Each structure stands twice: as structure tokens, then as C-alpha cells.
Tab-separated table of N, CA and C and ligand atoms in Angstrom:
chain	number	residue	atom	x	y	z
A	1	MET	N	92.289	42.334	78.418
A	1	MET	CA	92.996	42.431	79.689
A	1	MET	C	92.148	43.226	80.681
A	2	THR	N	92.036	42.714	81.887
A	2	THR	CA	91.238	43.446	82.871
A	2	THR	C	92.158	44.146	83.866
A	3	SER	N	91.623	45.122	84.483
A	3	SER	CA	92.400	45.866	85.466
A	3	SER	C	91.489	46.217	86.634
A	4	SER	N	92.067	46.348	87.804
A	4	SER	CA	91.259	46.716	88.951
A	4	SER	C	90.915	48.206	88.898
A	5	HIS	N	91.584	48.928	87.980
A	5	HIS	CA	91.312	50.353	87.874
A	5	HIS	C	90.393	50.633	86.700
A	6	ASP	N	89.624	51.651	86.833
A	6	ASP	CA	88.863	52.156	85.706
A	6	ASP	C	89.791	53.126	84.975
A	7	GLY	N	90.210	52.750	83.764
A	7	GLY	CA	91.183	53.551	83.016
A	7	GLY	C	90.802	55.012	82.916
A	8	ALA	N	89.531	55.297	82.717
A	8	ALA	CA	89.110	56.680	82.528
A	8	ALA	C	89.271	57.512	83.803
A	9	LYS	N	89.287	56.838	84.947
A	9	LYS	CA	89.352	57.603	86.202
A	9	LYS	C	90.705	57.481	86.902
A	10	LEU	N	91.621	56.758	86.276
A	10	LEU	CA	92.937	56.600	86.892
A	10	LEU	C	93.586	57.954	87.134
A	11	PRO	N	94.215	58.119	88.281
A	11	PRO	CA	94.897	59.397	88.510
A	11	PRO	C	96.263	59.455	87.809
A	12	PHE	N	96.482	58.590	86.837
A	12	PHE	CA	97.700	58.612	86.024
A	12	PHE	C	98.953	58.486	86.869
A	13	VAL	N	98.928	57.467	87.698
A	13	VAL	CA	100.078	57.185	88.548
A	13	VAL	C	101.050	56.303	87.767
A	14	VAL	N	102.272	56.768	87.665
A	14	VAL	CA	103.295	55.960	87.009
A	14	VAL	C	104.414	55.734	88.003
A	15	GLU	N	104.738	54.473	88.199
A	15	GLU	CA	105.842	54.139	89.098
A	15	GLU	C	107.119	54.022	88.276
A	16	TRP	N	108.197	54.354	88.907
A	16	TRP	CA	109.520	54.235	88.273
A	16	TRP	C	109.810	52.775	87.964
A	17	ARG	N	110.366	52.527	86.815
A	17	ARG	CA	110.773	51.158	86.461
A	17	ARG	C	112.244	51.163	86.046
A	18	ASP	N	112.895	50.031	86.249
A	18	ASP	CA	114.297	49.917	85.848
A	18	ASP	C	114.470	50.176	84.355
A	19	GLY	N	113.426	49.840	83.604
A	19	GLY	CA	113.485	50.051	82.149
A	19	GLY	C	113.637	51.510	81.756
A	20	PHE	N	113.419	52.426	82.701
A	20	PHE	CA	113.576	53.860	82.406
A	20	PHE	C	115.032	54.308	82.544
A	21	ARG	N	115.885	53.423	83.035
A	21	ARG	CA	117.268	53.823	83.295
A	21	ARG	C	118.044	54.109	82.001
A	22	THR	N	118.720	55.262	82.023
A	22	THR	CA	119.574	55.608	80.885
A	22	THR	C	120.997	55.111	81.121
A	23	GLY	N	121.289	54.763	82.380
A	23	GLY	CA	122.649	54.325	82.716
A	23	GLY	C	123.516	55.474	83.218
A	24	ILE	N	122.992	56.695	83.151
A	24	ILE	CA	123.737	57.844	83.683
A	24	ILE	C	123.107	58.157	85.041
A	25	ASP	N	123.887	57.923	86.069
A	25	ASP	CA	123.334	57.926	87.422
A	25	ASP	C	122.625	59.228	87.807
A	26	THR	N	123.269	60.344	87.550
A	26	THR	CA	122.670	61.642	87.917
A	26	THR	C	121.317	61.822	87.228
A	27	ILE	N	121.291	61.516	85.939
A	27	ILE	CA	120.062	61.680	85.150
A	27	ILE	C	118.977	60.742	85.689
A	28	ASP	N	119.343	59.516	85.971
A	28	ASP	CA	118.354	58.540	86.451
A	28	ASP	C	117.776	58.947	87.804
A	29	ARG	N	118.638	59.445	88.681
A	29	ARG	CA	118.151	59.874	89.998
A	29	ARG	C	117.206	61.061	89.853
A	30	GLN	N	117.521	61.953	88.928
A	30	GLN	CA	116.643	63.114	88.708
A	30	GLN	C	115.319	62.684	88.082
A	31	HIS	N	115.374	61.734	87.145
A	31	HIS	CA	114.123	61.232	86.545
A	31	HIS	C	113.240	60.587	87.620
A	32	LEU	N	113.871	59.794	88.470
A	32	LEU	CA	113.137	59.129	89.558
A	32	LEU	C	112.413	60.173	90.417
A	33	HIS	N	113.129	61.234	90.739
A	33	HIS	CA	112.545	62.302	91.554
A	33	HIS	C	111.413	63.004	90.796
A	34	LEU	N	111.585	63.177	89.487
A	34	LEU	CA	110.526	63.808	88.687
A	34	LEU	C	109.238	62.994	88.728
A	35	PHE	N	109.378	61.676	88.602
A	35	PHE	CA	108.186	60.822	88.673
A	35	PHE	C	107.504	60.971	90.042
A	36	ALA	N	108.306	61.059	91.092
A	36	ALA	CA	107.736	61.217	92.437
A	36	ALA	C	106.988	62.545	92.544
A	37	LEU	N	107.552	63.593	91.944
A	37	LEU	CA	106.891	64.902	91.996
A	37	LEU	C	105.586	64.899	91.190
A	38	VAL	N	105.590	64.195	90.061
A	38	VAL	CA	104.354	64.101	89.261
A	38	VAL	C	103.295	63.330	90.056
A	39	ARG	N	103.738	62.256	90.711
A	39	ARG	CA	102.795	61.460	91.523
A	39	ARG	C	102.188	62.300	92.647
A	40	ALA	N	102.988	63.258	93.150
A	40	ALA	CA	102.537	64.055	94.302
A	40	ALA	C	101.544	65.151	93.904
A	41	LEU	N	101.368	65.363	92.604
A	41	LEU	CA	100.421	66.405	92.167
A	41	LEU	C	99.017	66.044	92.606
A	42	ASP	N	98.418	66.897	93.385
A	42	ASP	CA	97.001	66.689	93.684
A	42	ASP	C	96.344	68.044	93.873
A	43	LEU	N	95.048	68.029	93.871
A	43	LEU	CA	94.303	69.280	93.861
A	43	LEU	C	94.544	70.127	95.110
A	44	HIS	N	94.738	69.462	96.257
A	44	HIS	CA	94.823	70.220	97.515
A	44	HIS	C	96.119	71.024	97.636
A	45	SER	N	97.180	70.509	97.043
A	45	SER	CA	98.464	71.204	97.218
A	45	SER	C	99.036	71.606	95.861
A	46	VAL	N	98.135	71.779	94.878
A	46	VAL	CA	98.615	71.905	93.511
A	46	VAL	C	99.545	73.101	93.290
A	47	ASP	N	99.272	74.239	93.927
A	47	ASP	CA	100.136	75.403	93.691
A	47	ASP	C	101.567	75.111	94.125
A	48	HIS	N	101.682	74.513	95.296
A	48	HIS	CA	102.995	74.194	95.838
A	48	HIS	C	103.682	73.097	95.010
A	49	THR	N	102.930	72.037	94.684
A	49	THR	CA	103.552	70.901	93.997
A	49	THR	C	103.930	71.258	92.558
A	50	VAL	N	103.131	72.081	91.910
A	50	VAL	CA	103.473	72.490	90.546
A	50	VAL	C	104.745	73.336	90.566
A	51	ASP	N	104.846	74.237	91.535
A	51	ASP	CA	106.058	75.052	91.666
A	51	ASP	C	107.288	74.176	91.864
A	52	ALA	N	107.179	73.233	92.802
A	52	ALA	CA	108.312	72.348	93.104
A	52	ALA	C	108.687	71.543	91.861
A	53	LEU	N	107.679	71.064	91.164
A	53	LEU	CA	107.905	70.242	89.972
A	53	LEU	C	108.596	71.049	88.875
A	54	LEU	N	108.068	72.235	88.589
A	54	LEU	CA	108.637	73.015	87.491
A	54	LEU	C	110.051	73.496	87.816
A	55	ASN	N	110.281	73.822	89.076
A	55	ASN	CA	111.650	74.191	89.470
A	55	ASN	C	112.605	73.025	89.269
A	56	TYR	N	112.132	71.837	89.610
A	56	TYR	CA	113.003	70.675	89.475
A	56	TYR	C	113.217	70.317	88.008
A	57	VAL	N	112.204	70.545	87.185
A	57	VAL	CA	112.354	70.305	85.734
A	57	VAL	C	113.467	71.209	85.189
A	58	VAL	N	113.472	72.458	85.628
A	58	VAL	CA	114.504	73.391	85.161
A	58	VAL	C	115.891	72.900	85.594
A	59	THR	N	115.998	72.489	86.865
A	59	THR	CA	117.275	71.955	87.365
A	59	THR	C	117.703	70.756	86.529
A	60	HIS	N	116.757	69.858	86.293
A	60	HIS	CA	117.075	68.638	85.562
A	60	HIS	C	117.493	68.938	84.115
A	61	PHE	N	116.721	69.766	83.430
A	61	PHE	CA	117.068	70.093	82.039
A	61	PHE	C	118.440	70.758	81.982
A	62	THR	N	118.696	71.665	82.919
A	62	THR	CA	119.980	72.372	82.949
A	62	THR	C	121.124	71.380	83.119
A	63	ASP	N	120.984	70.452	84.066
A	63	ASP	CA	122.047	69.470	84.320
A	63	ASP	C	122.233	68.538	83.129
A	64	GLU	N	121.110	68.074	82.569
A	64	GLU	CA	121.185	67.138	81.444
A	64	GLU	C	121.833	67.814	80.231
A	65	GLN	N	121.423	69.050	79.979
A	65	GLN	CA	121.970	69.781	78.842
A	65	GLN	C	123.453	70.058	79.025
A	66	ALA	N	123.853	70.385	80.262
A	66	ALA	CA	125.272	70.652	80.538
A	66	ALA	C	126.098	69.396	80.261
A	67	LEU	N	125.568	68.265	80.677
A	67	LEU	CA	126.274	66.997	80.457
A	67	LEU	C	126.393	66.704	78.949
A	68	MET	N	125.339	66.980	78.223
A	68	MET	CA	125.364	66.757	76.780
A	68	MET	C	126.369	67.675	76.099
A	69	GLU	N	126.347	68.925	76.503
A	69	GLU	CA	127.229	69.901	75.865
A	69	GLU	C	128.683	69.591	76.194
A	70	GLN	N	128.951	69.301	77.481
A	70	GLN	CA	130.328	69.040	77.899
A	70	GLN	C	130.886	67.770	77.272
A	71	SER	N	130.009	66.802	77.028
A	71	SER	CA	130.509	65.534	76.475
A	71	SER	C	130.546	65.565	74.951
A	72	GLY	N	130.072	66.654	74.358
A	72	GLY	CA	130.111	66.769	72.897
A	72	GLY	C	129.054	65.927	72.209
A	73	TYR	N	127.925	65.739	72.857
A	73	TYR	CA	126.841	64.920	72.287
A	73	TYR	C	126.372	65.523	70.960
A	74	PRO	N	126.442	64.747	69.876
A	74	PRO	CA	126.134	65.333	68.560
A	74	PRO	C	124.679	65.774	68.392
A	75	ALA	N	123.740	65.180	69.136
A	75	ALA	CA	122.330	65.558	68.978
A	75	ALA	C	121.894	66.571	70.038
A	76	PHE	N	122.875	67.286	70.581
A	76	PHE	CA	122.573	68.228	71.663
A	76	PHE	C	121.522	69.272	71.256
A	77	GLU	N	121.719	69.873	70.082
A	77	GLU	CA	120.804	70.952	69.652
A	77	GLU	C	119.367	70.452	69.523
A	78	GLN	N	119.206	69.277	68.920
A	78	GLN	CA	117.847	68.712	68.763
A	78	GLN	C	117.230	68.446	70.138
A	79	HIS	N	118.068	67.963	71.057
A	79	HIS	CA	117.563	67.632	72.388
A	79	HIS	C	117.128	68.906	73.124
A	80	LEU	N	117.933	69.939	72.964
A	80	LEU	CA	117.619	71.233	73.565
A	80	LEU	C	116.256	71.716	73.059
A	81	GLN	N	116.024	71.539	71.767
A	81	GLN	CA	114.758	71.956	71.164
A	81	GLN	C	113.576	71.213	71.794
A	82	LEU	N	113.769	69.915	72.058
A	82	LEU	CA	112.692	69.125	72.681
A	82	LEU	C	112.361	69.667	74.074
A	83	HIS	N	113.407	70.039	74.818
A	83	HIS	CA	113.182	70.607	76.148
A	83	HIS	C	112.454	71.950	76.026
A	84	GLU	N	112.827	72.736	74.999
A	84	GLU	CA	112.181	74.046	74.818
A	84	GLU	C	110.719	73.874	74.407
A	85	ASP	N	110.455	72.880	73.571
A	85	ASP	CA	109.064	72.612	73.161
A	85	ASP	C	108.218	72.228	74.382
A	86	PHE	N	108.823	71.419	75.239
A	86	PHE	CA	108.134	71.012	76.472
A	86	PHE	C	107.814	72.253	77.327
A	87	ALA	N	108.827	73.098	77.510
A	87	ALA	CA	108.649	74.302	78.335
A	87	ALA	C	107.553	75.189	77.750
A	88	ALA	N	107.520	75.305	76.410
A	88	ALA	CA	106.510	76.148	75.758
A	88	ALA	C	105.115	75.573	75.996
A	89	HIS	N	105.007	74.248	75.907
A	89	HIS	CA	103.705	73.610	76.116
A	89	HIS	C	103.217	73.833	77.550
A	90	VAL	N	104.130	73.647	78.510
A	90	VAL	CA	103.752	73.827	79.918
A	90	VAL	C	103.407	75.297	80.189
A	91	ALA	N	104.188	76.203	79.591
A	91	ALA	CA	103.908	77.634	79.783
A	91	ALA	C	102.522	77.976	79.239
A	92	ASP	N	102.158	77.409	78.088
A	92	ASP	CA	100.819	77.620	77.507
A	92	ASP	C	99.740	77.130	78.467
A	93	PHE	N	99.980	75.922	78.975
A	93	PHE	CA	99.006	75.298	79.878
A	93	PHE	C	98.824	76.154	81.127
A	94	MET	N	99.956	76.572	81.716
A	94	MET	CA	99.885	77.365	82.941
A	94	MET	C	99.327	78.753	82.646
A	95	GLY	N	99.710	79.282	81.477
A	95	GLY	CA	99.301	80.636	81.103
A	95	GLY	C	97.811	80.747	80.875
A	96	ALA	N	97.172	79.603	80.589
A	96	ALA	CA	95.726	79.631	80.376
A	96	ALA	C	95.036	80.160	81.636
A	97	GLY	N	95.690	79.959	82.781
A	97	GLY	CA	95.238	80.573	84.030
A	97	GLY	C	93.899	80.072	84.556
A	98	ASP	N	93.414	78.962	84.003
A	98	ASP	CA	92.140	78.429	84.498
A	98	ASP	C	92.313	77.989	85.951
A	99	ALA	N	91.233	78.055	86.702
A	99	ALA	CA	91.287	77.600	88.093
A	99	ALA	C	91.597	76.102	88.103
A	100	TRP	N	92.319	75.677	89.115
A	100	TRP	CA	92.639	74.261	89.226
A	100	TRP	C	91.386	73.469	89.574
A	101	THR	N	91.198	72.398	88.839
A	101	THR	CA	90.136	71.444	89.150
A	101	THR	C	90.799	70.073	89.131
A	102	GLN	N	90.073	69.081	89.629
A	102	GLN	CA	90.622	67.721	89.589
A	102	GLN	C	90.969	67.334	88.149
A	103	GLU	N	90.089	67.700	87.231
A	103	GLU	CA	90.305	67.335	85.834
A	103	GLU	C	91.550	68.018	85.260
A	104	ARG	N	91.760	69.268	85.662
A	104	ARG	CA	92.922	69.999	85.145
A	104	ARG	C	94.225	69.435	85.730
A	105	VAL	N	94.182	69.036	86.994
A	105	VAL	CA	95.351	68.404	87.617
A	105	VAL	C	95.656	67.087	86.891
A	106	HIS	N	94.604	66.331	86.601
A	106	HIS	CA	94.784	65.064	85.887
A	106	HIS	C	95.319	65.290	84.483
A	107	GLU	N	94.844	66.337	83.872
A	107	GLU	CA	95.306	66.636	82.515
A	107	GLU	C	96.806	66.935	82.523
A	108	LEU	N	97.235	67.715	83.524
A	108	LEU	CA	98.661	68.033	83.640
A	108	LEU	C	99.462	66.769	83.934
A	109	ARG	N	98.960	65.976	84.832
A	109	ARG	CA	99.660	64.753	85.211
A	109	ARG	C	99.755	63.786	84.018
A	110	ARG	N	98.671	63.702	83.287
A	110	ARG	CA	98.641	62.825	82.110
A	110	ARG	C	99.676	63.292	81.092
A	111	PHE	N	99.703	64.596	80.834
A	111	PHE	CA	100.664	65.135	79.876
A	111	PHE	C	102.092	64.884	80.352
A	112	LEU	N	102.374	65.161	81.633
A	112	LEU	CA	103.739	65.013	82.157
A	112	LEU	C	104.207	63.567	82.094
A	113	ASN	N	103.343	62.649	82.494
A	113	ASN	CA	103.714	61.231	82.449
A	113	ASN	C	103.997	60.788	81.025
A	114	LYS	N	103.110	61.171	80.148
A	114	LYS	CA	103.246	60.758	78.748
A	114	LYS	C	104.528	61.338	78.145
A	115	TRP	N	104.730	62.615	78.396
A	115	TRP	CA	105.910	63.277	77.829
A	115	TRP	C	107.180	62.669	78.423
A	116	LEU	N	107.207	62.520	79.756
A	116	LEU	CA	108.407	61.998	80.421
A	116	LEU	C	108.777	60.617	79.905
A	117	ILE	N	107.785	59.732	79.845
A	117	ILE	CA	108.076	58.358	79.432
A	117	ILE	C	108.565	58.334	77.991
A	118	SER	N	107.858	59.030	77.125
A	118	SER	CA	108.250	58.992	75.724
A	118	SER	C	109.611	59.674	75.528
A	119	HIS	N	109.853	60.763	76.234
A	119	HIS	CA	111.127	61.478	76.097
A	119	HIS	C	112.288	60.638	76.641
A	120	ILE	N	112.083	60.054	77.796
A	120	ILE	CA	113.144	59.239	78.400
A	120	ILE	C	113.441	58.029	77.520
A	121	MET	N	112.366	57.313	77.120
A	121	MET	CA	112.569	56.054	76.403
A	121	MET	C	113.171	56.267	75.013
A	122	THR	N	112.953	57.408	74.436
A	122	THR	CA	113.491	57.650	73.094
A	122	THR	C	114.768	58.490	73.152
A	123	HIS	N	114.655	59.685	73.674
A	123	HIS	CA	115.744	60.655	73.495
A	123	HIS	C	116.800	60.584	74.597
A	124	ASP	N	116.362	60.443	75.858
A	124	ASP	CA	117.366	60.347	76.923
A	124	ASP	C	118.108	59.016	76.835
A	125	MET	N	117.373	57.989	76.425
A	125	MET	CA	117.983	56.666	76.263
A	125	MET	C	119.052	56.699	75.165
A	126	ARG	N	118.751	57.418	74.101
A	126	ARG	CA	119.719	57.566	72.991
A	126	ARG	C	120.981	58.237	73.530
A	127	PHE	N	120.804	59.253	74.345
A	127	PHE	CA	121.969	59.932	74.938
A	127	PHE	C	122.717	58.965	75.862
A	128	GLY	N	121.975	58.195	76.656
A	128	GLY	CA	122.607	57.245	77.576
A	128	GLY	C	123.486	56.247	76.825
A	129	LYS	N	122.973	55.761	75.710
A	129	LYS	CA	123.748	54.783	74.916
A	129	LYS	C	124.982	55.444	74.321
A	130	TRP	N	124.801	56.631	73.803
A	130	TRP	CA	125.937	57.357	73.217
A	130	TRP	C	126.985	57.629	74.303
A	131	TYR	N	126.516	58.050	75.460
A	131	TYR	CA	127.396	58.410	76.571
A	131	TYR	C	128.199	57.202	77.035
A	132	ALA	N	127.531	56.049	77.082
A	132	ALA	CA	128.212	54.829	77.531
A	132	ALA	C	129.371	54.474	76.600
A	133	VAL	N	129.184	54.735	75.316
A	133	VAL	CA	130.230	54.413	74.344
A	133	VAL	C	131.348	55.448	74.376
A	134	HIS	N	130.964	56.713	74.507
A	134	HIS	CA	131.951	57.780	74.330
A	134	HIS	C	132.540	58.335	75.612
A	135	CYS	N	131.917	58.039	76.727
A	135	CYS	CA	132.418	58.580	77.993
A	135	CYS	C	132.475	57.446	79.017
A	136	GLY	N	133.399	57.546	79.911
A	136	GLY	CA	133.517	56.512	80.937
A	136	GLY	C	132.451	56.698	82.003
A	137	PRO	N	132.410	55.811	82.979
A	137	PRO	CA	131.410	55.917	84.041
A	137	PRO	C	131.542	57.201	84.860
A	138	ASP	N	132.722	57.803	84.836
A	138	ASP	CA	132.903	59.042	85.593
A	138	ASP	C	132.760	60.274	84.711
A	139	GLY	N	132.272	60.044	83.490
A	139	GLY	CA	132.088	61.169	82.595
A	139	GLY	C	133.358	61.561	81.864
A	140	LEU	N	134.371	60.737	82.017
A	140	LEU	CA	135.619	61.019	81.321
A	140	LEU	C	135.595	60.303	79.982
A	141	PRO	N	136.385	60.762	79.038
A	141	PRO	CA	136.415	60.054	77.761
A	141	PRO	C	136.713	58.582	77.993
A	142	ALA	N	136.058	57.706	77.232
A	142	ALA	CA	136.246	56.269	77.413
A	142	ALA	C	137.716	55.915	77.225
A	143	ALA	N	138.175	54.988	78.051
A	143	ALA	CA	139.575	54.590	77.976
A	143	ALA	C	139.833	53.893	76.641
A	144	PRO	N	140.968	54.184	76.024
A	144	PRO	CA	141.292	53.478	74.784
A	144	PRO	C	141.514	52.002	75.059
A	145	ASP	N	141.471	51.197	73.999
A	145	ASP	CA	141.657	49.750	74.162
A	145	ASP	C	142.984	49.453	74.836
A	146	SER	N	143.988	50.213	74.460
A	146	SER	CA	145.289	50.054	75.108
A	146	SER	C	146.000	51.391	75.023
A	147	ALA	N	147.009	51.543	75.857
A	147	ALA	CA	147.740	52.810	75.856
A	147	ALA	C	148.341	53.063	74.480
A	148	GLY	N	148.820	52.021	73.861
A	148	GLY	CA	149.446	52.157	72.547
A	148	GLY	C	148.458	52.656	71.510
A	149	ALA	N	147.265	52.058	71.483
A	149	ALA	CA	146.251	52.454	70.510
A	149	ALA	C	145.850	53.912	70.735
A	150	GLY	N	145.779	54.298	72.034
A	150	GLY	CA	145.420	55.677	72.353
A	150	GLY	C	146.464	56.640	71.840
A	151	LEU	N	147.712	56.267	71.989
A	151	LEU	CA	148.811	57.118	71.533
A	151	LEU	C	148.766	57.264	70.015
A	152	VAL	N	148.559	56.155	69.328
A	152	VAL	CA	148.490	56.180	67.863
A	152	VAL	C	147.340	57.086	67.422
A	153	ALA	N	146.192	56.932	68.103
A	153	ALA	CA	145.023	57.737	67.734
A	153	ALA	C	145.328	59.221	67.923
A	154	ARG	N	146.022	59.530	69.008
A	154	ARG	CA	146.322	60.947	69.272
A	154	ARG	C	147.309	61.498	68.241
A	155	LEU	N	148.289	60.675	67.884
A	155	LEU	CA	149.319	61.145	66.959
A	155	LEU	C	148.833	61.223	65.524
A	156	PHE	N	147.940	60.275	65.152
A	156	PHE	CA	147.578	60.178	63.738
A	156	PHE	C	146.088	60.405	63.506
A	157	GLY	N	145.460	61.071	64.443
A	157	GLY	CA	144.058	61.444	64.258
A	157	GLY	C	143.135	60.257	64.114
A	158	GLY	N	143.482	59.162	64.729
A	158	GLY	CA	142.571	58.013	64.752
A	158	GLY	C	142.707	57.100	63.571
A	159	ARG	N	143.602	57.448	62.595
A	159	ARG	CA	143.777	56.552	61.437
A	159	ARG	C	144.492	55.285	61.890
A	160	LYS	N	144.021	54.168	61.387
A	160	LYS	CA	144.647	52.884	61.777
A	160	LYS	C	146.000	52.758	61.104
A	161	GLN	N	146.959	52.313	61.869
A	161	GLN	CA	148.301	52.079	61.321
A	161	GLN	C	148.485	50.625	60.986
A	162	ARG	N	149.131	50.364	59.873
A	162	ARG	CA	149.390	48.974	59.496
A	162	ARG	C	150.842	48.644	59.799
B	1	FE2	FE1	115.976	65.179	78.054
């Protein structure tokens, strides 16, 4: 396959795709914004753009985690750990304190794109699917099949009645 870009010199630009959608509107809008912030990373404004990006990552993780916790997502703890691992990696990278160079900006961008795509496609998507089944579009518990079935479930702890 040929490309008009030289892979080794690509500035690691990733455009948002519909395939990244988890189906949870708030999360998707925040992911879209994250991709835009990663795209905006460049050497000339790196101090400002890195600050804006990391602040937004914190906002996004906080919101996503709150949604998971409030909805009773069973894999919440594991997901929290993934966010913490990410934060530790970024803190290490930033803590190295090396002067910004084009290569270092690219390295950060490459890591962020790779992490974001893999995290969204695997773990956020898993949450999106779980959320769609267990919560309604407004974040409320999914409506029972019928009022009667809901009543039975509430009275008998979900055991099917014959
Ligand atoms: Fe996440």
C-alpha cells in the first residue's frame, strides 16, 4: 500500500472517526475534543497546548469515572487503574524535563494517539456497550420490558415467575 506521506515523518495526525463512538454522547464529545487537542500539539505552542491537553484529560477522566461509578459499572476499578497508569506514564514523560524538540513533541503525540485509540476501542467501547444495555439514553436505568415485568423484578428480586 502506498501513501502520500512518509510514515517515519508523519506528524501523527489522527482524525476523529465515527468508529470511535462509544454511544455515550458526553464521552464522545470529550474524546473528539481530545483528538483536536492532540492534533494541535506543535513545537511553537507546546507549553500552552500540553497544559490545555492535560487539564482536559483530567476533566474527561473525572467525568467518565463519575459516570461509571454512578451507573454501577462492574469494571470501574480496572478502568480507573488504566487511567492512573496513563497519568503515571505522562507524569514520567513530563518529569524527564527534557527541552521540547520536534522529536519529543512527536513522541508525545504518537503516545497519546496510540493510547487514546487503543483505550477507546477496547475499554471505553466496552463501557459504552454495557451502558447501552444497563442505562437508558438519559443515563437512567433502562426501562423494563413492561411495567408488569418491572414490578415483578422489584418484588421478587428479578426471579422469573411462572
Ligand atoms: Fe477511559
